[in-house]
mmCIF file of C-alpha atoms in Angstrom:
data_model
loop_
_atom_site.group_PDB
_atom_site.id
_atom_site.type_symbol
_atom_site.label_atom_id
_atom_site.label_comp_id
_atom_site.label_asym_id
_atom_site.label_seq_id
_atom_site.Cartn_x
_atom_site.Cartn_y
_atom_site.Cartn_z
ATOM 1 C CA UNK N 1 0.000 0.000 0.000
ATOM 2 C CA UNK N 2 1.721 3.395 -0.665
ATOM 3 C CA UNK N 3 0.950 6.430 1.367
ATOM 4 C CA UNK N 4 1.199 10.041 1.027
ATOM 5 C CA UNK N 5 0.691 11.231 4.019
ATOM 6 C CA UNK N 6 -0.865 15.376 3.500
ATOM 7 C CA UNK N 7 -0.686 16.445 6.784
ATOM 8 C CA UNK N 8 2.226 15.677 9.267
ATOM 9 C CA UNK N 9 4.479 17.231 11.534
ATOM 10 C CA UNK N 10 7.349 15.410 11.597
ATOM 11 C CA UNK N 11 9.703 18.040 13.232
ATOM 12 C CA UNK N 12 7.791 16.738 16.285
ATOM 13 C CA UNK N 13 8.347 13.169 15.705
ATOM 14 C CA UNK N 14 11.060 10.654 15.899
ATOM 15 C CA UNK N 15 13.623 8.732 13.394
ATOM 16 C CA UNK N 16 12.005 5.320 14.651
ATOM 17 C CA UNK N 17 8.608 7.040 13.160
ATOM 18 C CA UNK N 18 10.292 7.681 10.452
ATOM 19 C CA UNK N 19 11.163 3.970 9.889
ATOM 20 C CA UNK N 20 8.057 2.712 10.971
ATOM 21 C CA UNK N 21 6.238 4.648 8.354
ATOM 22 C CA UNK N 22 8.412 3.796 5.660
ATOM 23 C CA UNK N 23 7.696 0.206 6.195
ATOM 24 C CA UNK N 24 4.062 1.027 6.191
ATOM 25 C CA UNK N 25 4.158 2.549 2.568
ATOM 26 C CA UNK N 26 4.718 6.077 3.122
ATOM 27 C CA UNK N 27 6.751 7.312 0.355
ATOM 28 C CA UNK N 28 6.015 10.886 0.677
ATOM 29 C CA UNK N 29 4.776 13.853 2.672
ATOM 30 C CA UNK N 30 3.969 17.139 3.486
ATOM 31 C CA UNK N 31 4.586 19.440 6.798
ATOM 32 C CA UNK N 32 2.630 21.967 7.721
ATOM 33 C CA UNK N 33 3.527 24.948 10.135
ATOM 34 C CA UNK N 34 2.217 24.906 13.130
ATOM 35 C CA UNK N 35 2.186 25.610 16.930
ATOM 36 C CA UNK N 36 4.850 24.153 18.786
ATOM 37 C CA UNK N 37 3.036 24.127 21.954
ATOM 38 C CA UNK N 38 5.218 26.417 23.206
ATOM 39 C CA UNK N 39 4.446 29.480 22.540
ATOM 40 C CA UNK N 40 6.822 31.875 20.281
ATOM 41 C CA UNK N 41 7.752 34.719 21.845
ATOM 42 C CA UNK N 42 9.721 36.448 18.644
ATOM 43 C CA UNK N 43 10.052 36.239 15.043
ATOM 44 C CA UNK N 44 13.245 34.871 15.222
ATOM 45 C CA UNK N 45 11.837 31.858 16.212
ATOM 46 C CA UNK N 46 10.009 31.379 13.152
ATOM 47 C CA UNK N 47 12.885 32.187 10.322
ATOM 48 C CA UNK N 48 14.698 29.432 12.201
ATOM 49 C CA UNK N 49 11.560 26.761 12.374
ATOM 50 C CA UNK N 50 11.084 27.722 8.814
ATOM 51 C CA UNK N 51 14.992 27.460 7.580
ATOM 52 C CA UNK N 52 14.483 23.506 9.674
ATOM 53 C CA UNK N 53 11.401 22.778 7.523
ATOM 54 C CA UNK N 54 12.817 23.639 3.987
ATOM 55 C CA UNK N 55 16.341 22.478 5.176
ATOM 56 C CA UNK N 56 17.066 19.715 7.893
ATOM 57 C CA UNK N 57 13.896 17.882 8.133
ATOM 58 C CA UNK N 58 14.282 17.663 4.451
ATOM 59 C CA UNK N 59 17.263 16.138 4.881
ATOM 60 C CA UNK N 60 16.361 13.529 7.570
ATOM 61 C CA UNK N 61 13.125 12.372 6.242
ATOM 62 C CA UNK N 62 15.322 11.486 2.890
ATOM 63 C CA UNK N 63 17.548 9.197 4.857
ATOM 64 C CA UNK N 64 14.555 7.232 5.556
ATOM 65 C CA UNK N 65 13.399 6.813 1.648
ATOM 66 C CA UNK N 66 10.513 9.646 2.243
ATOM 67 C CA UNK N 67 9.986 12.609 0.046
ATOM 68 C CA UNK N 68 9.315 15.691 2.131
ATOM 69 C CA UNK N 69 7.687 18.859 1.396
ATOM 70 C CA UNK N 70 6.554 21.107 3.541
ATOM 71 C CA UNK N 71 3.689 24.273 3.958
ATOM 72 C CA UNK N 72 4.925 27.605 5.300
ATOM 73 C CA UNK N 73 2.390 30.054 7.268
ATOM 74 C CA UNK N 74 1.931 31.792 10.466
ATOM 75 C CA UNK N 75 -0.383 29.184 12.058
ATOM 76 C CA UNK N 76 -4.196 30.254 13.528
ATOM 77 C CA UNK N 77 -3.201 30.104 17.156
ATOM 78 C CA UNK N 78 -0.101 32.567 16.531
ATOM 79 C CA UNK N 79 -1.645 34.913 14.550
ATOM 80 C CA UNK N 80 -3.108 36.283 17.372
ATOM 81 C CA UNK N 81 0.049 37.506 18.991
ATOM 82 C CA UNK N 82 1.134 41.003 18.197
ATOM 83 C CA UNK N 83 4.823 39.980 18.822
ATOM 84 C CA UNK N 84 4.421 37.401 16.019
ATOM 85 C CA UNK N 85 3.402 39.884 13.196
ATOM 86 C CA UNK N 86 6.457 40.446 11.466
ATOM 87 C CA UNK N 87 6.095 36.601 10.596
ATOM 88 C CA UNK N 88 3.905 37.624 8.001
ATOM 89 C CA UNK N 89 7.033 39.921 6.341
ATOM 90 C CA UNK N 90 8.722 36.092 6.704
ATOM 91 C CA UNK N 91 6.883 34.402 3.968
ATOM 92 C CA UNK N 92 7.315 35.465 0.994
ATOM 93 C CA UNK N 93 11.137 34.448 1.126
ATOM 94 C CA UNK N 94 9.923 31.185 2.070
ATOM 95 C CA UNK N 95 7.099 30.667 -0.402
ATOM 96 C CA UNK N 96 9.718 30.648 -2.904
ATOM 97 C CA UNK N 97 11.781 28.115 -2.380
ATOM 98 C CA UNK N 98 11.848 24.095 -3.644
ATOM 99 C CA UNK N 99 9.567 21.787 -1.505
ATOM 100 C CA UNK N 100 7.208 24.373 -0.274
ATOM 101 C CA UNK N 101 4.086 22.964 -1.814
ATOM 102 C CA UNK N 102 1.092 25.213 -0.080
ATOM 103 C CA UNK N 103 0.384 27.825 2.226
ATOM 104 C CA UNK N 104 -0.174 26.744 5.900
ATOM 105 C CA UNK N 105 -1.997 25.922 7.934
ATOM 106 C CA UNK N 106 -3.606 29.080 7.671
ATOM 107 C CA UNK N 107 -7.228 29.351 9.258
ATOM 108 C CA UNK N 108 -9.142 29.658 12.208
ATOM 109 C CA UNK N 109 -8.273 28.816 15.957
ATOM 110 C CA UNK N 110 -10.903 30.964 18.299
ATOM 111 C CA UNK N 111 -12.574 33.254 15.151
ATOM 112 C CA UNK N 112 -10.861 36.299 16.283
ATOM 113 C CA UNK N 113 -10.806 39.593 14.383
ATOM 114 C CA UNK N 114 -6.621 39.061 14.286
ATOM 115 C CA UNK N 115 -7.421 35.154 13.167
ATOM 116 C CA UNK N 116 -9.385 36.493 10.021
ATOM 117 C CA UNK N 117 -7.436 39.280 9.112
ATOM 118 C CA UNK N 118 -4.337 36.676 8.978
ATOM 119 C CA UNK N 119 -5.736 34.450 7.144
ATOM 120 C CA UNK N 120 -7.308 37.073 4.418
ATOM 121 C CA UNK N 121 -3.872 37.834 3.816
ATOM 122 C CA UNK N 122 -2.073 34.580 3.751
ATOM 123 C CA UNK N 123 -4.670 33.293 0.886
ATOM 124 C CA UNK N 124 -3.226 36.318 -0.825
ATOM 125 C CA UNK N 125 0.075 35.244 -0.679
ATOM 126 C CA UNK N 126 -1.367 31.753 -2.335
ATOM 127 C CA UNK N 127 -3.002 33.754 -4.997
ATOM 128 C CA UNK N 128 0.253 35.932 -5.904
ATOM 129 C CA UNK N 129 2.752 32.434 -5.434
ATOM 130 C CA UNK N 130 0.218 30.236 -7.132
ATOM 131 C CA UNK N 131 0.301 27.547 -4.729
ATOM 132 C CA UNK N 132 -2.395 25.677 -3.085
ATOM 133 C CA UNK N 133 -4.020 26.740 0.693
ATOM 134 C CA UNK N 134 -4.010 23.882 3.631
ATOM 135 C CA UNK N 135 -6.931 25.474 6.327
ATOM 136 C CA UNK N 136 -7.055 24.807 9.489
ATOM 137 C CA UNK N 137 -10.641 24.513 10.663
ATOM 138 C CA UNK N 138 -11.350 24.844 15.040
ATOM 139 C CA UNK N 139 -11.267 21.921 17.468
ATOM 140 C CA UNK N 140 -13.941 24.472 18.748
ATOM 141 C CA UNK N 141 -17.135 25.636 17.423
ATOM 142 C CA UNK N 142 -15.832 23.609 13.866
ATOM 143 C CA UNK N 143 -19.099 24.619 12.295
ATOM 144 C CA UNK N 144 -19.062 27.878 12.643
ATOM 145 C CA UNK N 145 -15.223 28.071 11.708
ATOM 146 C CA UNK N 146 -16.159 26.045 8.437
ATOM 147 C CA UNK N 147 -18.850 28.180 7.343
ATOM 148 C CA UNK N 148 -16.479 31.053 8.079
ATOM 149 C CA UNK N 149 -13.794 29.725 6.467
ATOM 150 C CA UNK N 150 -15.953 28.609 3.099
ATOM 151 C CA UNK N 151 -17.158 32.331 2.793
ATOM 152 C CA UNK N 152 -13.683 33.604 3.038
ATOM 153 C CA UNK N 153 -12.160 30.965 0.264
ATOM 154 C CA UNK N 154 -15.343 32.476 -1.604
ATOM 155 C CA UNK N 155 -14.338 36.171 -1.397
ATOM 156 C CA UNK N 156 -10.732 35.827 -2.130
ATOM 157 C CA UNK N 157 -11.218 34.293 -5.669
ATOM 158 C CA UNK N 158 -9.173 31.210 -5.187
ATOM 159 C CA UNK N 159 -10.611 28.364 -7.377
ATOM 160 C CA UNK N 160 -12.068 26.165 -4.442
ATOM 161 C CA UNK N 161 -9.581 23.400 -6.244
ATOM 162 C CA UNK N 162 -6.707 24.974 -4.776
ATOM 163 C CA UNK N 163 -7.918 25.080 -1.037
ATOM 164 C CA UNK N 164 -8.109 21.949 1.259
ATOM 165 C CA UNK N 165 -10.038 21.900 4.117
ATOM 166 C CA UNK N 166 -8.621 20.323 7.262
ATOM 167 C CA UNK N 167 -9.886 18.266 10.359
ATOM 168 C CA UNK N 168 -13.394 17.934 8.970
ATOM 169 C CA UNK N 169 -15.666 15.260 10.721
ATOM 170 C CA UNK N 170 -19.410 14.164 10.336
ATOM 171 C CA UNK N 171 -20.666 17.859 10.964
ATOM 172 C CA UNK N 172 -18.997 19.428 8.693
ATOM 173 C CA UNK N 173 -18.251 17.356 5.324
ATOM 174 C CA UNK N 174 -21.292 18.271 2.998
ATOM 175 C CA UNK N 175 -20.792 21.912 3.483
ATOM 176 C CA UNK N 176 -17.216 21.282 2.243
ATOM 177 C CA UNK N 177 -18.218 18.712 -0.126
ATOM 178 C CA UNK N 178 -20.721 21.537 -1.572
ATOM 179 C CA UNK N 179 -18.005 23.958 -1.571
ATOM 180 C CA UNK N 180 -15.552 22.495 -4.634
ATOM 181 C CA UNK N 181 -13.221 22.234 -2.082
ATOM 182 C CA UNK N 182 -10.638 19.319 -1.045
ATOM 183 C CA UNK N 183 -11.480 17.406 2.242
ATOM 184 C CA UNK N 184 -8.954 16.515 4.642
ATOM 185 C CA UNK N 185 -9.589 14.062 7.638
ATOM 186 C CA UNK N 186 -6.956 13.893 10.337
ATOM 187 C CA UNK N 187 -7.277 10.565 11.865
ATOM 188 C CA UNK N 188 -6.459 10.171 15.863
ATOM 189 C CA UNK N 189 -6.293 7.578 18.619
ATOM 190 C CA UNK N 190 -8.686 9.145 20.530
ATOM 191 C CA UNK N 191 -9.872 12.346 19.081
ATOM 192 C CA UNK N 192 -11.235 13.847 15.657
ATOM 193 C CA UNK N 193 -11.473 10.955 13.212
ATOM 194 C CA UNK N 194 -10.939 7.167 13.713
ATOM 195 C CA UNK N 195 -10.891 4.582 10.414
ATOM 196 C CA UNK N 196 -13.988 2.814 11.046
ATOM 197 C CA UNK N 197 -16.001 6.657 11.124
ATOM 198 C CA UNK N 198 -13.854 7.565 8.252
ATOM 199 C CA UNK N 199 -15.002 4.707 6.242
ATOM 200 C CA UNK N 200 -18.433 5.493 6.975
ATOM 201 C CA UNK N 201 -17.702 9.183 5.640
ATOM 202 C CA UNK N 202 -16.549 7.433 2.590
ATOM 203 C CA UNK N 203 -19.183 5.124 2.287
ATOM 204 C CA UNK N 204 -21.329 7.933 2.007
ATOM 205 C CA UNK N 205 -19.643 10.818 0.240
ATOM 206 C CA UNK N 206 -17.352 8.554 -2.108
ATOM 207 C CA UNK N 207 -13.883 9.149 -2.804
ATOM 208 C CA UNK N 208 -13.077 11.691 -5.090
ATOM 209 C CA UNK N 209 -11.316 15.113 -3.030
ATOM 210 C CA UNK N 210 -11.274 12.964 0.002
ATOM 211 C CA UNK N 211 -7.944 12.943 1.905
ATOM 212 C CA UNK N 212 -6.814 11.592 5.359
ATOM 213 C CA UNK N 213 -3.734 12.505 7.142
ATOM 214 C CA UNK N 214 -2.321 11.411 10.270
ATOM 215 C CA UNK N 215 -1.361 15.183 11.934
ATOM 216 C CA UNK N 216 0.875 13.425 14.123
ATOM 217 C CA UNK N 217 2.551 16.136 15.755
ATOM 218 C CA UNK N 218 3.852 16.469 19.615
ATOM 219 C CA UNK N 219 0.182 15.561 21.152
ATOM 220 C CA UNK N 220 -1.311 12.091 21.556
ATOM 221 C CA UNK N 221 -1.267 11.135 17.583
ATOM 222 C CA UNK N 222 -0.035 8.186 15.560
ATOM 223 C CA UNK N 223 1.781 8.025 12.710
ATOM 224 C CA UNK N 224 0.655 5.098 11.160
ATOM 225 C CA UNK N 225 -3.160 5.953 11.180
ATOM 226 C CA UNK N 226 -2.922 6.538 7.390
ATOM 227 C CA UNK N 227 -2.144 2.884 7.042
ATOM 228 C CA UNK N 228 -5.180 1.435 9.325
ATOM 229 C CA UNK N 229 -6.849 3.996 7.507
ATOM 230 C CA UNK N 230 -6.279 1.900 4.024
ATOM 231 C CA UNK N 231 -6.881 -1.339 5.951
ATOM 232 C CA UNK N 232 -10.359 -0.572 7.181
ATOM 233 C CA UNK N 233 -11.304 0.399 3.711
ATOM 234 C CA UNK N 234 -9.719 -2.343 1.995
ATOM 235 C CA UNK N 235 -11.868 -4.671 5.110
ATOM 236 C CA UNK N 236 -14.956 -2.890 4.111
ATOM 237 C CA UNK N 237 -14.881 -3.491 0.770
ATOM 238 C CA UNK N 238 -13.384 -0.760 -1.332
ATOM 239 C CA UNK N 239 -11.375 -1.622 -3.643
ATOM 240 C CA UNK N 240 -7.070 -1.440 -3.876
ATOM 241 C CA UNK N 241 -7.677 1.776 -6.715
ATOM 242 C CA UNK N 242 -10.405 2.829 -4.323
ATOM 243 C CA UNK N 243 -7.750 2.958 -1.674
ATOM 244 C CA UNK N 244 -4.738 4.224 -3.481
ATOM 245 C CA UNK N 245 -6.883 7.310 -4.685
ATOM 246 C CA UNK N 246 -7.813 8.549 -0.758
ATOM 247 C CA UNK N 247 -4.269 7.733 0.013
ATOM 248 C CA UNK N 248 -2.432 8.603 -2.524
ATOM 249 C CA UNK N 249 -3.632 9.721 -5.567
ATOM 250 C CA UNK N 250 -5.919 12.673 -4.428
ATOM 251 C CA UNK N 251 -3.147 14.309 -2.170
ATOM 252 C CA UNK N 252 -0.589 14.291 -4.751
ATOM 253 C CA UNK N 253 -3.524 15.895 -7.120
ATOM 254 C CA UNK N 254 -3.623 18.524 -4.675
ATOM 255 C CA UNK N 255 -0.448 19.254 -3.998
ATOM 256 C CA UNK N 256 1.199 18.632 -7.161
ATOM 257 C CA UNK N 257 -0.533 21.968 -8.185
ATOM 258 C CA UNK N 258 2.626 23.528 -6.814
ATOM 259 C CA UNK N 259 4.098 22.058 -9.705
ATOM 260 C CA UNK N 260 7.276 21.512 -7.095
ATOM 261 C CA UNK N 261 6.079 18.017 -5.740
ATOM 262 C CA UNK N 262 9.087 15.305 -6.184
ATOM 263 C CA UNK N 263 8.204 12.224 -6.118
ATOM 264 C CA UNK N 264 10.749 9.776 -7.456
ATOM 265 C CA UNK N 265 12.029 7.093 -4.888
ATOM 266 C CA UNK N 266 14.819 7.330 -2.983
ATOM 267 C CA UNK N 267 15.663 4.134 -2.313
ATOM 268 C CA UNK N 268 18.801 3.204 -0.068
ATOM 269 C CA UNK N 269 19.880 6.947 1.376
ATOM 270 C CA UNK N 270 23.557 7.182 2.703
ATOM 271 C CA UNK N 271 22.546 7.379 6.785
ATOM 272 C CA UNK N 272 26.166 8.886 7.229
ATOM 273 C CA UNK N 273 25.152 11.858 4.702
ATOM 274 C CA UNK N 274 25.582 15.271 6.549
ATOM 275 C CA UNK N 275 23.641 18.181 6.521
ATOM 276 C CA UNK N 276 25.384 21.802 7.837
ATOM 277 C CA UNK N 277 27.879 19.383 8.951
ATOM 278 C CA UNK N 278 25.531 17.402 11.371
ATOM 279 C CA UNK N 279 24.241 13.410 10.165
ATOM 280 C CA UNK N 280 21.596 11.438 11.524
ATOM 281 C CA UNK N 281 23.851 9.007 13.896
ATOM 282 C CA UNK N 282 24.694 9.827 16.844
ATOM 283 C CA UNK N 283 28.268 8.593 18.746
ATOM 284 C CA UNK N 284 29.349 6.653 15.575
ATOM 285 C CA UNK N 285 33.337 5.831 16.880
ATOM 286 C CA UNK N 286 34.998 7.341 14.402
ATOM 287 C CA UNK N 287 34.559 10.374 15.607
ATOM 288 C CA UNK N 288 31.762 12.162 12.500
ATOM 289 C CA UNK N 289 29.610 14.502 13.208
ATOM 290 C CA UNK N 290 27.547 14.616 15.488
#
């Protein structure tokens, strides 16, 4: 089964995830910006989370035989601190560069007045770099952040095509599905989506501009959900094309609007490869970097 996984944060994650998920199928990915948890307090922070995303993480995913890509924004949550502002002076330097395929996540955390006026201008950016828009919808009040964020996509112009819609669930999928846009699904242990509802979803609504995504990031998440994802469809009945389109071929669809998505395999990577001077391995005894 191969995997794109759309949504992950691997910065957060670990290089035994990394092999894990190769073995799964995943054979490519993209990384969205987002909160750290801890909060930022300058925009320092960010040029050097960004430079990690285009630059190491890059780098290390590769050693494990998986493309990365990443999306570059000033996530919902941050956008509502006035210190962080200057982020938004950030991005176009990074919108530029190889492997960013999107902008984001850009979207909607509480519905503030600083949320919207963020995001307004971030789907700007995406209209003047040409790239596609990842949106974050609310773990809180999701419907009303959906609408919202469907009547903003509307005003700005973008071709609904363009936009994918994040973290949807059973609430929220037909006015997406109405929209023209693309639906993502993150699917959690415990939380959001699980594969048996997710199936259901797709049972219902079919499979065309249906995407899931793992979102493992720092929090309780796993990596591999992508994968039990596939399984549960493949146990209810959909077919292996069925499965390789929600899994594969609809996210590279998406994201391959870019026109920067590189997909080739890898195959065996050189683990002792170094990056700024710093590999992967870590007290190798003759003495390499460390």
């Amino acid at each position: 089964m191969r995997i794109f996984d759309p949504h992950i944060h691997m910065t957060s994650r670990t290089t035994d995830d990394y092999r894990a998920m190769y073995e799964a199928g995943v054979r490519a990915l993209v990384e969205p910006a987002f909160w750290l948890g801890q909060p930022r307090t300058g925009v320092s922070s960010f040029r050097d989370y960004f430079d990690g995303l285009v630059g190491w993480e890059r780098f290390r995913s590769e050693r494990f035989g998986i493309r990365h890509h990443c999306a570059i924004a000033l996530n919902p949550k941050e956008a509502n601190d006035p210190r962080l502002s200057g982020v938004l002076d950030l991005l176009p330097r990074y919108l530029a560069k190889d492997g960013v395929v999107a902008v984001g996540e850009v979207g909607f955390d509480s519905l503030t007045s600083e949320e919207e006026k963020v995001f307004r201008y971030q789907m700007e950016l995406a209209r003047e770099f040409e790239l596609p828009v990842l949106v974050h919808t609310p773990h809180r009040d999701k419907v009303a952040g959906t609408r919202r964020t469907l009547e903003l996509v509307a005003e700005s112009g973008i071709d609904p095509e363009m936009v994918l819609v994040d973290h949807l669930n059973e609430a929220t999928v037909e006015m997406v599905h109405t929209s023209g846009c693309t639906m993502g699904f993150s699917i959690y242990p415990d939380t959001k989506m699980s594969p048996d509802r997710m199936v259901r979803i797709l049972q219902e609504w079919g499979t065309d501009r249906m995407i899931v995504n793992s979102a493992a990031d720092w929090g309780h998440s796993d990596p591999l959900l992508t994968l039990r994802t596939g399984e549960a469809m493949r146990s209810a009945g959909f077919t292996g094309a069925e499965t390789e389109r929600v899994l594969w071929d609809n996210p590279v669809a998406f994201y391959g609007q870019s026109g920067r998505l590189v997909l080739d395999e890898i195959g065996t990577a050189d683990v002792s490869a170094t990056f700024s001077g710093n590999s992967i391995l870590r007290g190798q005894p003759d003495g390499g970097a460390q």
